[in-house]
Structure formats: structure tokens, C-alpha cells
mmCIF file of N, CA, C and O in Angstrom:
data_model
loop_
_atom_site.group_PDB
_atom_site.id
_atom_site.type_symbol
_atom_site.label_atom_id
_atom_site.label_comp_id
_atom_site.label_asym_id
_atom_site.label_seq_id
_atom_site.Cartn_x
_atom_site.Cartn_y
_atom_site.Cartn_z
ATOM 1 N N MET A 1 18.112 106.035 -36.279
ATOM 2 C CA MET A 1 17.257 106.089 -36.594
ATOM 3 C C MET A 1 15.765 105.391 -35.391
ATOM 4 O O MET A 1 16.590 104.707 -35.284
ATOM 5 N N ARG A 2 15.156 106.087 -36.291
ATOM 6 C CA ARG A 2 13.969 105.782 -34.953
ATOM 7 C C ARG A 2 13.232 104.558 -35.412
ATOM 8 O O ARG A 2 13.385 104.387 -36.975
ATOM 9 N N LEU A 3 13.419 103.608 -34.500
ATOM 10 C CA LEU A 3 12.566 102.404 -35.247
ATOM 11 C C LEU A 3 11.190 102.107 -34.800
ATOM 12 O O LEU A 3 10.391 102.183 -33.826
ATOM 13 N N SER A 4 10.376 101.643 -35.040
ATOM 14 C CA SER A 4 9.237 101.042 -34.705
ATOM 15 C C SER A 4 9.212 100.359 -35.483
ATOM 16 O O SER A 4 9.593 99.151 -36.825
ATOM 17 N N ALA A 5 7.252 98.777 -35.456
ATOM 18 C CA ALA A 5 7.198 97.938 -36.117
ATOM 19 C C ALA A 5 6.850 98.231 -37.842
ATOM 20 O O ALA A 5 6.813 96.784 -38.489
ATOM 21 N N ARG A 6 6.451 99.539 -38.044
ATOM 22 C CA ARG A 6 5.851 99.744 -39.914
ATOM 23 C C ARG A 6 7.536 99.827 -40.105
ATOM 24 O O ARG A 6 7.182 100.259 -41.636
ATOM 25 N N ASN A 7 8.221 99.937 -39.636
ATOM 26 C CA ASN A 7 9.727 100.281 -40.176
ATOM 27 C C ASN A 7 9.838 98.880 -40.989
ATOM 28 O O ASN A 7 9.417 97.917 -41.373
ATOM 29 N N ILE A 8 10.261 98.929 -42.280
ATOM 30 C CA ILE A 8 10.997 98.613 -43.081
ATOM 31 C C ILE A 8 12.698 98.788 -43.859
ATOM 32 O O ILE A 8 12.706 99.406 -44.154
ATOM 33 N N LEU A 9 13.357 97.670 -43.157
ATOM 34 C CA LEU A 9 14.347 97.454 -43.554
ATOM 35 C C LEU A 9 15.411 96.059 -44.441
ATOM 36 O O LEU A 9 15.168 95.176 -43.838
ATOM 37 N N THR A 10 16.251 96.335 -45.414
ATOM 38 C CA THR A 10 16.631 95.736 -45.537
ATOM 39 C C THR A 10 18.169 94.954 -45.703
ATOM 40 O O THR A 10 17.887 95.765 -45.006
ATOM 41 N N GLY A 11 17.662 94.712 -45.425
ATOM 42 C CA GLY A 11 19.315 93.522 -44.597
ATOM 43 C C GLY A 11 18.888 92.058 -45.321
ATOM 44 O O GLY A 11 17.903 91.489 -45.962
ATOM 45 N N LYS A 12 20.103 91.003 -44.637
ATOM 46 C CA LYS A 12 20.467 89.853 -45.269
ATOM 47 C C LYS A 12 20.163 88.961 -43.913
ATOM 48 O O LYS A 12 21.290 89.597 -42.564
ATOM 49 N N VAL A 13 19.293 88.259 -44.085
ATOM 50 C CA VAL A 13 19.003 87.269 -42.045
ATOM 51 C C VAL A 13 20.731 85.814 -42.229
ATOM 52 O O VAL A 13 21.096 85.115 -42.970
ATOM 53 N N VAL A 14 21.328 86.633 -40.299
ATOM 54 C CA VAL A 14 22.682 85.693 -41.035
ATOM 55 C C VAL A 14 22.345 84.982 -39.906
ATOM 56 O O VAL A 14 23.319 84.266 -40.214
ATOM 57 N N GLU A 15 21.882 85.465 -38.738
ATOM 58 C CA GLU A 15 21.574 83.484 -37.771
ATOM 59 C C GLU A 15 19.583 83.629 -37.682
ATOM 60 O O GLU A 15 18.953 85.271 -36.429
ATOM 61 N N ILE A 16 18.691 82.802 -37.137
ATOM 62 C CA ILE A 16 17.852 82.592 -36.391
ATOM 63 C C ILE A 16 18.601 81.469 -34.450
ATOM 64 O O ILE A 16 18.732 80.124 -35.295
ATOM 65 N N THR A 17 17.605 82.288 -34.194
ATOM 66 C CA THR A 17 17.641 81.562 -32.986
ATOM 67 C C THR A 17 16.079 80.867 -32.436
ATOM 68 O O THR A 17 15.586 81.247 -32.046
ATOM 69 N N ALA A 18 15.826 79.354 -32.616
ATOM 70 C CA ALA A 18 14.704 79.358 -32.233
ATOM 71 C C ALA A 18 14.374 78.501 -30.828
ATOM 72 O O ALA A 18 15.011 77.918 -29.912
ATOM 73 N N GLY A 19 13.740 78.801 -30.035
ATOM 74 C CA GLY A 19 12.876 79.112 -29.267
ATOM 75 C C GLY A 19 12.325 78.354 -28.622
ATOM 76 O O GLY A 19 11.299 77.838 -29.790
ATOM 77 N N ALA A 20 11.200 78.141 -27.619
ATOM 78 C CA ALA A 20 9.872 77.390 -27.338
ATOM 79 C C ALA A 20 8.826 78.094 -27.359
ATOM 80 O O ALA A 20 7.451 77.995 -28.383
ATOM 81 N N VAL A 21 8.630 79.597 -27.309
ATOM 82 C CA VAL A 21 8.505 80.046 -27.774
ATOM 83 C C VAL A 21 8.446 82.203 -28.237
ATOM 84 O O VAL A 21 7.816 82.080 -29.720
ATOM 85 N N THR A 22 9.549 81.574 -28.607
ATOM 86 C CA THR A 22 9.866 83.649 -29.730
ATOM 87 C C THR A 22 11.362 81.948 -30.056
ATOM 88 O O THR A 22 12.490 82.396 -29.787
ATOM 89 N N SER A 23 11.228 83.154 -31.094
ATOM 90 C CA SER A 23 12.870 83.467 -32.152
ATOM 91 C C SER A 23 13.865 84.167 -32.246
ATOM 92 O O SER A 23 12.790 85.506 -31.916
ATOM 93 N N HIS A 24 15.140 84.300 -32.301
ATOM 94 C CA HIS A 24 15.586 86.012 -32.506
ATOM 95 C C HIS A 24 16.803 85.691 -33.063
ATOM 96 O O HIS A 24 17.205 84.328 -34.465
ATOM 97 N N VAL A 25 16.508 87.020 -34.189
ATOM 98 C CA VAL A 25 15.392 86.648 -35.734
ATOM 99 C C VAL A 25 17.373 88.314 -35.795
ATOM 100 O O VAL A 25 16.801 89.195 -35.422
ATOM 101 N N LYS A 26 18.243 87.641 -36.448
ATOM 102 C CA LYS A 26 19.397 88.587 -36.397
ATOM 103 C C LYS A 26 20.021 89.233 -38.202
ATOM 104 O O LYS A 26 20.756 88.957 -38.537
ATOM 105 N N ILE A 27 20.184 90.117 -38.347
ATOM 106 C CA ILE A 27 20.059 90.655 -39.800
ATOM 107 C C ILE A 27 21.411 91.908 -39.956
ATOM 108 O O ILE A 27 20.959 92.935 -38.865
ATOM 109 N N ASP A 28 21.294 92.027 -40.681
ATOM 110 C CA ASP A 28 22.651 91.846 -41.655
ATOM 111 C C ASP A 28 22.279 93.204 -41.934
ATOM 112 O O ASP A 28 21.709 92.714 -43.703
ATOM 113 N N LEU A 29 22.340 94.360 -41.849
ATOM 114 C CA LEU A 29 21.737 95.843 -42.612
ATOM 115 C C LEU A 29 23.377 96.715 -43.631
ATOM 116 O O LEU A 29 22.925 97.969 -43.370
ATOM 117 N N GLY A 30 24.451 95.444 -43.629
ATOM 118 C CA GLY A 30 25.208 96.280 -44.695
ATOM 119 C C GLY A 30 26.606 96.962 -43.253
ATOM 120 O O GLY A 30 26.602 98.048 -43.605
ATOM 121 N N GLY A 31 26.189 96.388 -42.051
ATOM 122 C CA GLY A 31 27.008 96.543 -40.914
ATOM 123 C C GLY A 31 26.998 96.719 -39.599
ATOM 124 O O GLY A 31 27.639 97.249 -39.216
ATOM 125 N N SER A 32 25.763 96.904 -40.122
ATOM 126 C CA SER A 32 24.064 97.297 -38.562
ATOM 127 C C SER A 32 24.075 96.040 -38.318
ATOM 128 O O SER A 32 23.821 95.902 -39.426
ATOM 129 N N PHE A 33 23.850 95.606 -37.969
ATOM 130 C CA PHE A 33 23.182 94.763 -37.115
ATOM 131 C C PHE A 33 21.710 95.466 -36.620
ATOM 132 O O PHE A 33 21.776 96.132 -35.850
ATOM 133 N N VAL A 34 20.673 94.266 -36.980
ATOM 134 C CA VAL A 34 19.352 94.419 -35.918
ATOM 135 C C VAL A 34 18.802 92.480 -35.425
ATOM 136 O O VAL A 34 19.520 91.880 -36.217
ATOM 137 N N THR A 35 19.004 93.140 -34.383
ATOM 138 C CA THR A 35 17.720 91.456 -33.757
ATOM 139 C C THR A 35 16.716 91.854 -33.390
ATOM 140 O O THR A 35 16.022 92.997 -32.707
ATOM 141 N N ALA A 36 15.328 90.716 -33.836
ATOM 142 C CA ALA A 36 13.733 90.356 -33.926
ATOM 143 C C ALA A 36 13.868 89.607 -32.510
ATOM 144 O O ALA A 36 13.910 88.329 -33.614
ATOM 145 N N SER A 37 13.262 90.218 -32.123
ATOM 146 C CA SER A 37 12.589 89.040 -31.552
ATOM 147 C C SER A 37 11.024 88.389 -31.543
ATOM 148 O O SER A 37 10.612 89.304 -31.679
ATOM 149 N N ILE A 38 11.647 87.164 -31.864
ATOM 150 C CA ILE A 38 9.411 87.137 -32.543
ATOM 151 C C ILE A 38 8.807 86.013 -31.546
ATOM 152 O O ILE A 38 9.251 84.837 -31.665
ATOM 153 N N THR A 39 7.000 85.844 -32.053
ATOM 154 C CA THR A 39 6.732 84.793 -31.835
ATOM 155 C C THR A 39 6.880 83.721 -32.931
ATOM 156 O O THR A 39 6.880 83.838 -33.777
ATOM 157 N N ASN A 40 6.773 82.539 -32.298
ATOM 158 C CA ASN A 40 6.710 81.445 -33.097
ATOM 159 C C ASN A 40 5.855 81.518 -34.542
ATOM 160 O O ASN A 40 6.017 81.002 -35.734
ATOM 161 N N GLU A 41 4.736 81.613 -33.377
ATOM 162 C CA GLU A 41 3.131 81.566 -34.484
ATOM 163 C C GLU A 41 3.360 81.849 -35.683
ATOM 164 O O GLU A 41 3.027 81.643 -36.258
#
């Protein structure tokens, strides 16, 4: 599957790791996992 910023993925957030500037969000897509790095702002 090709991913881009415009994809919409249905899943459940299983972990959030907050940092000083960015946070990492781990999402369970039903057995597969995606981790996104997002800015805190």
C-alpha cells in the first residue's frame, strides 16, 4: 500500500510518546501498525 499525507487509515491509537517538539503516535490497523511523527503544535 502506498501512503501519503492524504490517506485516511482506520485504526486504534495504542501508544503516544510525547517529546519536546514532536510526538510519535502508534496506530493499530488490525494487526499491522503505523507510527506517525507529528508536531506538538
